[in-house]
Amino acid sequence: MHPSSLSSPTPPFNALAARRLREALGMLPGHVAYGLRAQYGLNVPPDTVVAWERGLARPDTRELTALAGVLWCAPGELLANATTLREHRMTRGMAADDLARQIGVDVKAYRKMEESGRWRGNERQTAALAEVLGLGPRELLSATGKEEELAEVLRDAARTRWQAYVRPAAKLLPLRRHHLEDVLQQLHADYQARMVATFSWGDSGGSGGEAGREYLEQILDHFWALARL
């Protein structure tokens, strides 16, 4: 893989970790290149190994798995902070098929969701995904690409009857129902308090004024703060 391949989708590679692991084993880039070829059949020249370690290029999924084997480490040790489902799965050294089976999702369906970045699992599968990958609520929301969807649910809960949005929010985040209800109720109360204050100031803006708009724009931050997550 050459430096120009940076434009293609690649794992979030930790270049510094790769160099440190190699040096700890007393290996040169040429030794790594030889191992990739001899053990995994990958024709990766030493110059490419150097490019990886300098952040000028990144190994693809197959190359990263092989590199981890050559460096005697888990693939996750060569990854930077994971954000997508695929990255979290790779960090834990799991195959897509194995993860799909553990969370009760059809293998082909899971692969499609991972590739598209659009999670479509149900509430039970979402909870299983979080458990198997060890994802906290924020990590899960980011990995499943549901941040804006949750934000819309929270805005509606703040503006109208919050009770109607407990179920939609629970489908996106596996939180205890009682805790989620408390947070939505508080979001609603906080937003409505700003609206009342705005009207008492004599503002006639149809959307409730600047305070209300700002609160809704930052609704996810308010949610995380109230949920203490």
PDB file of C-alpha atoms in Angstrom:
ATOM      1  CA  MET A   1       0.000   0.000   0.000  1.00  0.00           C
ATOM      2  CA  HIS A   2       1.461   3.347  -1.001  1.00  0.00           C
ATOM      3  CA  PRO A   3       1.134   6.864   0.432  1.00  0.00           C
ATOM      4  CA  SER A   4      -1.351   7.805  -2.249  1.00  0.00           C
ATOM      5  CA  SER A   5      -3.797   5.288  -0.803  1.00  0.00           C
ATOM      6  CA  LEU A   6      -4.637   7.616   2.067  1.00  0.00           C
ATOM      7  CA  SER A   7      -7.770   8.638   0.185  1.00  0.00           C
ATOM      8  CA  SER A   8      -9.277   5.141   0.403  1.00  0.00           C
ATOM      9  CA  PRO A   9     -11.180   3.914   3.509  1.00  0.00           C
ATOM     10  CA  THR A  10      -8.680   2.566   6.034  1.00  0.00           C
ATOM     11  CA  PRO A  11      -8.669   1.690   9.750  1.00  0.00           C
ATOM     12  CA  PRO A  12      -7.714   4.516  12.161  1.00  0.00           C
ATOM     13  CA  PHE A  13      -4.055   3.557  12.261  1.00  0.00           C
ATOM     14  CA  ASN A  14      -1.784   4.528  15.169  1.00  0.00           C
ATOM     15  CA  ALA A  15       1.523   5.171  13.404  1.00  0.00           C
ATOM     16  CA  LEU A  16       3.487   5.911  16.578  1.00  0.00           C
ATOM     17  CA  ALA A  17       2.349   2.671  18.219  1.00  0.00           C
ATOM     18  CA  ALA A  18       3.446   0.676  15.166  1.00  0.00           C
ATOM     19  CA  ARG A  19       6.942   2.158  15.274  1.00  0.00           C
ATOM     20  CA  ARG A  20       7.307   1.648  19.021  1.00  0.00           C
ATOM     21  CA  LEU A  21       6.160  -1.959  18.814  1.00  0.00           C
ATOM     22  CA  ARG A  22       8.605  -2.673  15.985  1.00  0.00           C
ATOM     23  CA  GLU A  23      11.504  -1.066  17.807  1.00  0.00           C
ATOM     24  CA  ALA A  24      10.645  -2.929  21.022  1.00  0.00           C
ATOM     25  CA  LEU A  25      11.090  -6.175  19.096  1.00  0.00           C
ATOM     26  CA  GLY A  26      14.437  -5.002  17.700  1.00  0.00           C
ATOM     27  CA  MET A  27      13.111  -5.166  14.142  1.00  0.00           C
ATOM     28  CA  LEU A  28      13.873  -2.953  11.145  1.00  0.00           C
ATOM     29  CA  PRO A  29      11.238  -1.986   8.544  1.00  0.00           C
ATOM     30  CA  GLY A  30      12.782  -4.575   6.250  1.00  0.00           C
ATOM     31  CA  HIS A  31      12.160  -7.289   8.825  1.00  0.00           C
ATOM     32  CA  VAL A  32       8.510  -6.266   9.023  1.00  0.00           C
ATOM     33  CA  ALA A  33       8.200  -6.289   5.240  1.00  0.00           C
ATOM     34  CA  TYR A  34       9.749  -9.759   5.125  1.00  0.00           C
ATOM     35  CA  GLY A  35       7.343 -11.033   7.769  1.00  0.00           C
ATOM     36  CA  LEU A  36       4.342  -9.658   5.907  1.00  0.00           C
ATOM     37  CA  ARG A  37       5.468 -11.426   2.760  1.00  0.00           C
ATOM     38  CA  ALA A  38       6.610 -14.709   4.293  1.00  0.00           C
ATOM     39  CA  GLN A  39       3.801 -15.180   6.797  1.00  0.00           C
ATOM     40  CA  TYR A  40       0.873 -13.538   5.042  1.00  0.00           C
ATOM     41  CA  GLY A  41       1.760 -13.363   1.360  1.00  0.00           C
ATOM     42  CA  LEU A  42       1.617  -9.562   1.269  1.00  0.00           C
ATOM     43  CA  ASN A  43       4.056  -7.788  -1.018  1.00  0.00           C
ATOM     44  CA  VAL A  44       4.676  -4.715   1.146  1.00  0.00           C
ATOM     45  CA  PRO A  45       8.080  -3.054   0.600  1.00  0.00           C
ATOM     46  CA  PRO A  46      10.062  -1.592   3.528  1.00  0.00           C
ATOM     47  CA  ASP A  47       9.404   1.923   2.220  1.00  0.00           C
ATOM     48  CA  THR A  48       5.670   1.382   2.742  1.00  0.00           C
ATOM     49  CA  VAL A  49       6.249   0.181   6.296  1.00  0.00           C
ATOM     50  CA  VAL A  50       8.182   3.421   6.911  1.00  0.00           C
ATOM     51  CA  ALA A  51       5.345   5.424   5.336  1.00  0.00           C
ATOM     52  CA  TRP A  52       2.872   3.776   7.702  1.00  0.00           C
ATOM     53  CA  GLU A  53       4.994   4.666  10.704  1.00  0.00           C
ATOM     54  CA  ARG A  54       5.328   8.284   9.553  1.00  0.00           C
ATOM     55  CA  GLY A  55       1.606   8.699   8.986  1.00  0.00           C
ATOM     56  CA  LEU A  56       2.044   9.137   5.246  1.00  0.00           C
ATOM     57  CA  ALA A  57      -0.026   6.043   4.485  1.00  0.00           C
ATOM     58  CA  ARG A  58      -2.241   3.611   6.355  1.00  0.00           C
ATOM     59  CA  PRO A  59      -2.536  -0.154   6.021  1.00  0.00           C
ATOM     60  CA  ASP A  60      -5.864  -1.515   4.871  1.00  0.00           C
ATOM     61  CA  THR A  61      -7.789  -4.003   7.005  1.00  0.00           C
ATOM     62  CA  ARG A  62      -5.922  -7.079   5.752  1.00  0.00           C
ATOM     63  CA  GLU A  63      -2.536  -5.383   6.041  1.00  0.00           C
ATOM     64  CA  LEU A  64      -3.270  -4.161   9.554  1.00  0.00           C
ATOM     65  CA  THR A  65      -4.251  -7.644  10.747  1.00  0.00           C
ATOM     66  CA  ALA A  66      -1.079  -9.064   9.218  1.00  0.00           C
ATOM     67  CA  LEU A  67       1.059  -6.288  10.698  1.00  0.00           C
ATOM     68  CA  ALA A  68      -0.333  -7.071  14.136  1.00  0.00           C
ATOM     69  CA  GLY A  69       0.708 -10.687  13.627  1.00  0.00           C
ATOM     70  CA  VAL A  70       4.234  -9.718  12.622  1.00  0.00           C
ATOM     71  CA  LEU A  71       4.543  -7.351  15.590  1.00  0.00           C
ATOM     72  CA  TRP A  72       3.079  -9.866  18.047  1.00  0.00           C
ATOM     73  CA  CYS A  73       0.255  -7.628  19.168  1.00  0.00           C
ATOM     74  CA  ALA A  74      -3.528  -7.390  18.952  1.00  0.00           C
ATOM     75  CA  PRO A  75      -4.920  -5.370  16.005  1.00  0.00           C
ATOM     76  CA  GLY A  76      -6.439  -2.961  18.510  1.00  0.00           C
ATOM     77  CA  GLU A  77      -2.963  -1.940  19.666  1.00  0.00           C
ATOM     78  CA  LEU A  78      -2.327  -0.514  16.185  1.00  0.00           C
ATOM     79  CA  LEU A  79      -5.527   1.524  16.042  1.00  0.00           C
ATOM     80  CA  ALA A  80      -6.157   5.091  17.073  1.00  0.00           C
ATOM     81  CA  ASN A  81      -9.439   6.017  18.767  1.00  0.00           C
ATOM     82  CA  ALA A  82     -12.236   4.052  17.137  1.00  0.00           C
ATOM     83  CA  THR A  83     -15.448   5.806  16.114  1.00  0.00           C
ATOM     84  CA  THR A  84     -17.269   3.536  13.643  1.00  0.00           C
ATOM     85  CA  LEU A  85     -18.696   0.064  14.192  1.00  0.00           C
ATOM     86  CA  ARG A  86     -16.015  -1.414  11.982  1.00  0.00           C
ATOM     87  CA  GLU A  87     -13.261   0.324  13.917  1.00  0.00           C
ATOM     88  CA  HIS A  88     -14.611  -0.753  17.304  1.00  0.00           C
ATOM     89  CA  ARG A  89     -14.921  -4.325  16.044  1.00  0.00           C
ATOM     90  CA  MET A  90     -11.363  -4.316  14.720  1.00  0.00           C
ATOM     91  CA  THR A  91     -10.066  -2.830  17.952  1.00  0.00           C
ATOM     92  CA  ARG A  92     -11.381  -5.906  19.722  1.00  0.00           C
ATOM     93  CA  GLY A  93      -9.993  -8.265  17.105  1.00  0.00           C
ATOM     94  CA  MET A  94     -13.402  -9.646  16.166  1.00  0.00           C
ATOM     95  CA  ALA A  95     -14.538 -10.902  12.787  1.00  0.00           C
ATOM     96  CA  ALA A  96     -17.710  -9.330  11.400  1.00  0.00           C
ATOM     97  CA  ASP A  97     -19.443 -12.716  11.167  1.00  0.00           C
ATOM     98  CA  ASP A  98     -18.664 -13.546  14.798  1.00  0.00           C
ATOM     99  CA  LEU A  99     -19.972 -10.211  16.039  1.00  0.00           C
ATOM    100  CA  ALA A 100     -23.153 -10.542  13.987  1.00  0.00           C
ATOM    101  CA  ARG A 101     -23.885 -13.971  15.467  1.00  0.00           C
ATOM    102  CA  GLN A 102     -23.236 -12.820  19.025  1.00  0.00           C
ATOM    103  CA  ILE A 103     -25.681  -9.924  18.774  1.00  0.00           C
ATOM    104  CA  GLY A 104     -28.327 -11.891  16.895  1.00  0.00           C
ATOM    105  CA  VAL A 105     -28.114 -10.115  13.540  1.00  0.00           C
ATOM    106  CA  ASP A 106     -28.042 -11.791  10.129  1.00  0.00           C
ATOM    107  CA  VAL A 107     -24.433 -11.841   8.938  1.00  0.00           C
ATOM    108  CA  LYS A 108     -25.179 -10.304   5.529  1.00  0.00           C
ATOM    109  CA  ALA A 109     -27.385  -7.655   7.112  1.00  0.00           C
ATOM    110  CA  TYR A 110     -24.691  -6.766   9.631  1.00  0.00           C
ATOM    111  CA  ARG A 111     -22.011  -6.474   6.957  1.00  0.00           C
ATOM    112  CA  LYS A 112     -24.262  -4.153   4.970  1.00  0.00           C
ATOM    113  CA  MET A 113     -24.926  -1.979   8.023  1.00  0.00           C
ATOM    114  CA  GLU A 114     -21.236  -1.788   8.862  1.00  0.00           C
ATOM    115  CA  GLU A 115     -20.273  -0.849   5.315  1.00  0.00           C
ATOM    116  CA  SER A 116     -22.998   1.796   4.999  1.00  0.00           C
ATOM    117  CA  GLY A 117     -22.481   3.198   8.489  1.00  0.00           C
ATOM    118  CA  ARG A 118     -26.235   2.976   9.108  1.00  0.00           C
ATOM    119  CA  TRP A 119     -27.197   0.769  12.034  1.00  0.00           C
ATOM    120  CA  ARG A 120     -30.702  -0.701  11.737  1.00  0.00           C
ATOM    121  CA  GLY A 121     -30.755  -3.167  14.632  1.00  0.00           C
ATOM    122  CA  ASN A 122     -33.660  -3.309  17.062  1.00  0.00           C
ATOM    123  CA  GLU A 123     -33.542  -2.347  20.732  1.00  0.00           C
ATOM    124  CA  ARG A 124     -32.391  -5.793  21.885  1.00  0.00           C
ATOM    125  CA  GLN A 125     -29.697  -6.016  19.213  1.00  0.00           C
ATOM    126  CA  THR A 126     -28.483  -2.516  20.007  1.00  0.00           C
ATOM    127  CA  ALA A 127     -28.108  -3.423  23.682  1.00  0.00           C
ATOM    128  CA  ALA A 128     -26.248  -6.605  22.709  1.00  0.00           C
ATOM    129  CA  LEU A 129     -23.961  -4.632  20.402  1.00  0.00           C
ATOM    130  CA  ALA A 130     -23.047  -2.251  23.206  1.00  0.00           C
ATOM    131  CA  GLU A 131     -22.364  -5.146  25.581  1.00  0.00           C
ATOM    132  CA  VAL A 132     -20.269  -7.244  23.206  1.00  0.00           C
ATOM    133  CA  LEU A 133     -18.143  -4.307  22.022  1.00  0.00           C
ATOM    134  CA  GLY A 134     -18.006  -2.713  25.471  1.00  0.00           C
ATOM    135  CA  LEU A 135     -19.413   0.587  24.227  1.00  0.00           C
ATOM    136  CA  GLY A 136     -20.639   3.310  26.521  1.00  0.00           C
ATOM    137  CA  PRO A 137     -23.730   5.313  25.501  1.00  0.00           C
ATOM    138  CA  ARG A 138     -21.758   8.065  23.749  1.00  0.00           C
ATOM    139  CA  GLU A 139     -19.543   5.603  21.893  1.00  0.00           C
ATOM    140  CA  LEU A 140     -22.565   3.564  20.869  1.00  0.00           C
ATOM    141  CA  LEU A 141     -24.438   6.573  19.555  1.00  0.00           C
ATOM    142  CA  SER A 142     -21.460   7.700  17.496  1.00  0.00           C
ATOM    143  CA  ALA A 143     -20.690   4.199  16.207  1.00  0.00           C
ATOM    144  CA  THR A 144     -24.262   3.598  15.083  1.00  0.00           C
ATOM    145  CA  GLY A 145     -24.520   7.003  13.407  1.00  0.00           C
ATOM    146  CA  LYS A 146     -27.598   7.915  15.443  1.00  0.00           C
ATOM    147  CA  GLU A 147     -26.493  11.216  16.987  1.00  0.00           C
ATOM    148  CA  GLU A 148     -28.709  13.465  14.881  1.00  0.00           C
ATOM    149  CA  GLU A 149     -31.643  11.072  15.184  1.00  0.00           C
ATOM    150  CA  LEU A 150     -31.385  11.191  18.966  1.00  0.00           C
ATOM    151  CA  ALA A 151     -31.018  14.970  18.863  1.00  0.00           C
ATOM    152  CA  GLU A 152     -34.316  15.246  16.969  1.00  0.00           C
ATOM    153  CA  VAL A 153     -36.027  12.967  19.475  1.00  0.00           C
ATOM    154  CA  LEU A 154     -34.695  15.073  22.349  1.00  0.00           C
ATOM    155  CA  ARG A 155     -35.782  18.337  20.726  1.00  0.00           C
ATOM    156  CA  ASP A 156     -39.294  17.005  20.305  1.00  0.00           C
ATOM    157  CA  ALA A 157     -39.308  15.766  23.909  1.00  0.00           C
ATOM    158  CA  ALA A 158     -38.245  19.210  25.125  1.00  0.00           C
ATOM    159  CA  ARG A 159     -40.839  21.054  23.039  1.00  0.00           C
ATOM    160  CA  THR A 160     -43.861  18.788  23.504  1.00  0.00           C
ATOM    161  CA  ARG A 161     -44.930  15.861  25.732  1.00  0.00           C
ATOM    162  CA  TRP A 162     -41.686  14.227  26.818  1.00  0.00           C
ATOM    163  CA  GLN A 163     -43.466  10.986  27.777  1.00  0.00           C
ATOM    164  CA  ALA A 164     -44.107  10.220  24.096  1.00  0.00           C
ATOM    165  CA  TYR A 165     -40.375  10.107  23.365  1.00  0.00           C
ATOM    166  CA  VAL A 166     -39.165   7.684  26.011  1.00  0.00           C
ATOM    167  CA  ARG A 167     -39.622   4.704  23.712  1.00  0.00           C
ATOM    168  CA  PRO A 168     -37.925   6.297  20.635  1.00  0.00           C
ATOM    169  CA  ALA A 169     -34.977   7.383  22.787  1.00  0.00           C
ATOM    170  CA  ALA A 170     -34.706   3.932  24.378  1.00  0.00           C
ATOM    171  CA  LYS A 171     -34.428   2.336  20.938  1.00  0.00           C
ATOM    172  CA  LEU A 172     -31.322   4.430  20.275  1.00  0.00           C
ATOM    173  CA  LEU A 173     -29.629   4.091  23.655  1.00  0.00           C
ATOM    174  CA  PRO A 174     -29.822   1.123  26.062  1.00  0.00           C
ATOM    175  CA  LEU A 175     -30.322   3.163  29.231  1.00  0.00           C
ATOM    176  CA  ARG A 176     -32.395   2.200  32.245  1.00  0.00           C
ATOM    177  CA  ARG A 177     -35.951   3.297  31.521  1.00  0.00           C
ATOM    178  CA  HIS A 178     -36.433   5.115  34.812  1.00  0.00           C
ATOM    179  CA  HIS A 179     -33.186   7.037  34.351  1.00  0.00           C
ATOM    180  CA  LEU A 180     -34.097   7.945  30.777  1.00  0.00           C
ATOM    181  CA  GLU A 181     -37.517   9.187  31.885  1.00  0.00           C
ATOM    182  CA  ASP A 182     -35.911  11.410  34.522  1.00  0.00           C
ATOM    183  CA  VAL A 183     -33.518  12.914  31.980  1.00  0.00           C
ATOM    184  CA  LEU A 184     -36.219  13.607  29.390  1.00  0.00           C
ATOM    185  CA  GLN A 185     -38.452  15.160  32.012  1.00  0.00           C
ATOM    186  CA  GLN A 186     -35.622  17.440  33.127  1.00  0.00           C
ATOM    187  CA  LEU A 187     -34.792  18.410  29.525  1.00  0.00           C
ATOM    188  CA  HIS A 188     -38.413  19.334  28.999  1.00  0.00           C
ATOM    189  CA  ALA A 189     -38.524  21.353  32.223  1.00  0.00           C
ATOM    190  CA  ASP A 190     -35.289  23.203  31.443  1.00  0.00           C
ATOM    191  CA  TYR A 191     -36.400  24.124  27.944  1.00  0.00           C
ATOM    192  CA  GLN A 192     -39.856  25.212  29.060  1.00  0.00           C
ATOM    193  CA  ALA A 193     -38.321  27.354  31.812  1.00  0.00           C
ATOM    194  CA  ARG A 194     -36.288  29.178  29.178  1.00  0.00           C
ATOM    195  CA  MET A 195     -39.390  29.667  27.091  1.00  0.00           C
ATOM    196  CA  VAL A 196     -41.323  31.129  30.017  1.00  0.00           C
ATOM    197  CA  ALA A 197     -38.444  33.452  30.834  1.00  0.00           C
ATOM    198  CA  THR A 198     -38.241  34.530  27.210  1.00  0.00           C
ATOM    199  CA  PHE A 199     -41.937  35.386  27.037  1.00  0.00           C
ATOM    200  CA  SER A 200     -41.761  37.237  30.357  1.00  0.00           C
ATOM    201  CA  TRP A 201     -39.110  39.459  28.782  1.00  0.00           C
ATOM    202  CA  GLY A 202     -41.606  40.469  26.149  1.00  0.00           C
ATOM    203  CA  ASP A 203     -39.927  38.721  23.220  1.00  0.00           C
ATOM    204  CA  SER A 204     -42.405  38.037  20.424  1.00  0.00           C
ATOM    205  CA  GLY A 205     -40.219  35.754  18.310  1.00  0.00           C
ATOM    206  CA  GLY A 206     -42.232  32.788  17.091  1.00  0.00           C
ATOM    207  CA  SER A 207     -39.568  30.223  17.988  1.00  0.00           C
ATOM    208  CA  GLY A 208     -39.341  31.282  21.594  1.00  0.00           C
ATOM    209  CA  GLY A 209     -36.297  33.494  21.373  1.00  0.00           C
ATOM    210  CA  GLU A 210     -32.573  33.041  21.334  1.00  0.00           C
ATOM    211  CA  ALA A 211     -32.358  31.193  24.666  1.00  0.00           C
ATOM    212  CA  GLY A 212     -34.724  28.498  23.469  1.00  0.00           C
ATOM    213  CA  ARG A 213     -32.979  28.117  20.119  1.00  0.00           C
ATOM    214  CA  GLU A 214     -29.567  27.813  21.719  1.00  0.00           C
ATOM    215  CA  TYR A 215     -30.837  25.192  24.133  1.00  0.00           C
ATOM    216  CA  LEU A 216     -32.229  23.081  21.309  1.00  0.00           C
ATOM    217  CA  GLU A 217     -29.056  23.445  19.251  1.00  0.00           C
ATOM    218  CA  GLN A 218     -27.027  22.085  22.172  1.00  0.00           C
ATOM    219  CA  ILE A 219     -29.587  19.462  23.178  1.00  0.00           C
ATOM    220  CA  LEU A 220     -27.147  16.533  23.048  1.00  0.00           C
ATOM    221  CA  ASP A 221     -24.720  18.301  25.383  1.00  0.00           C
ATOM    222  CA  HIS A 222     -27.558  18.987  27.803  1.00  0.00           C
ATOM    223  CA  PHE A 223     -28.672  15.368  27.568  1.00  0.00           C
ATOM    224  CA  TRP A 224     -25.209  13.972  28.354  1.00  0.00           C
ATOM    225  CA  ALA A 225     -24.794  16.371  31.255  1.00  0.00           C
ATOM    226  CA  LEU A 226     -28.153  15.430  32.791  1.00  0.00           C
ATOM    227  CA  ALA A 227     -27.569  11.735  32.178  1.00  0.00           C
ATOM    228  CA  ARG A 228     -24.064  12.072  33.672  1.00  0.00           C
ATOM    229  CA  LEU A 229     -22.564  10.117  30.789  1.00  0.00           C
TER     230      LEU A 229
END
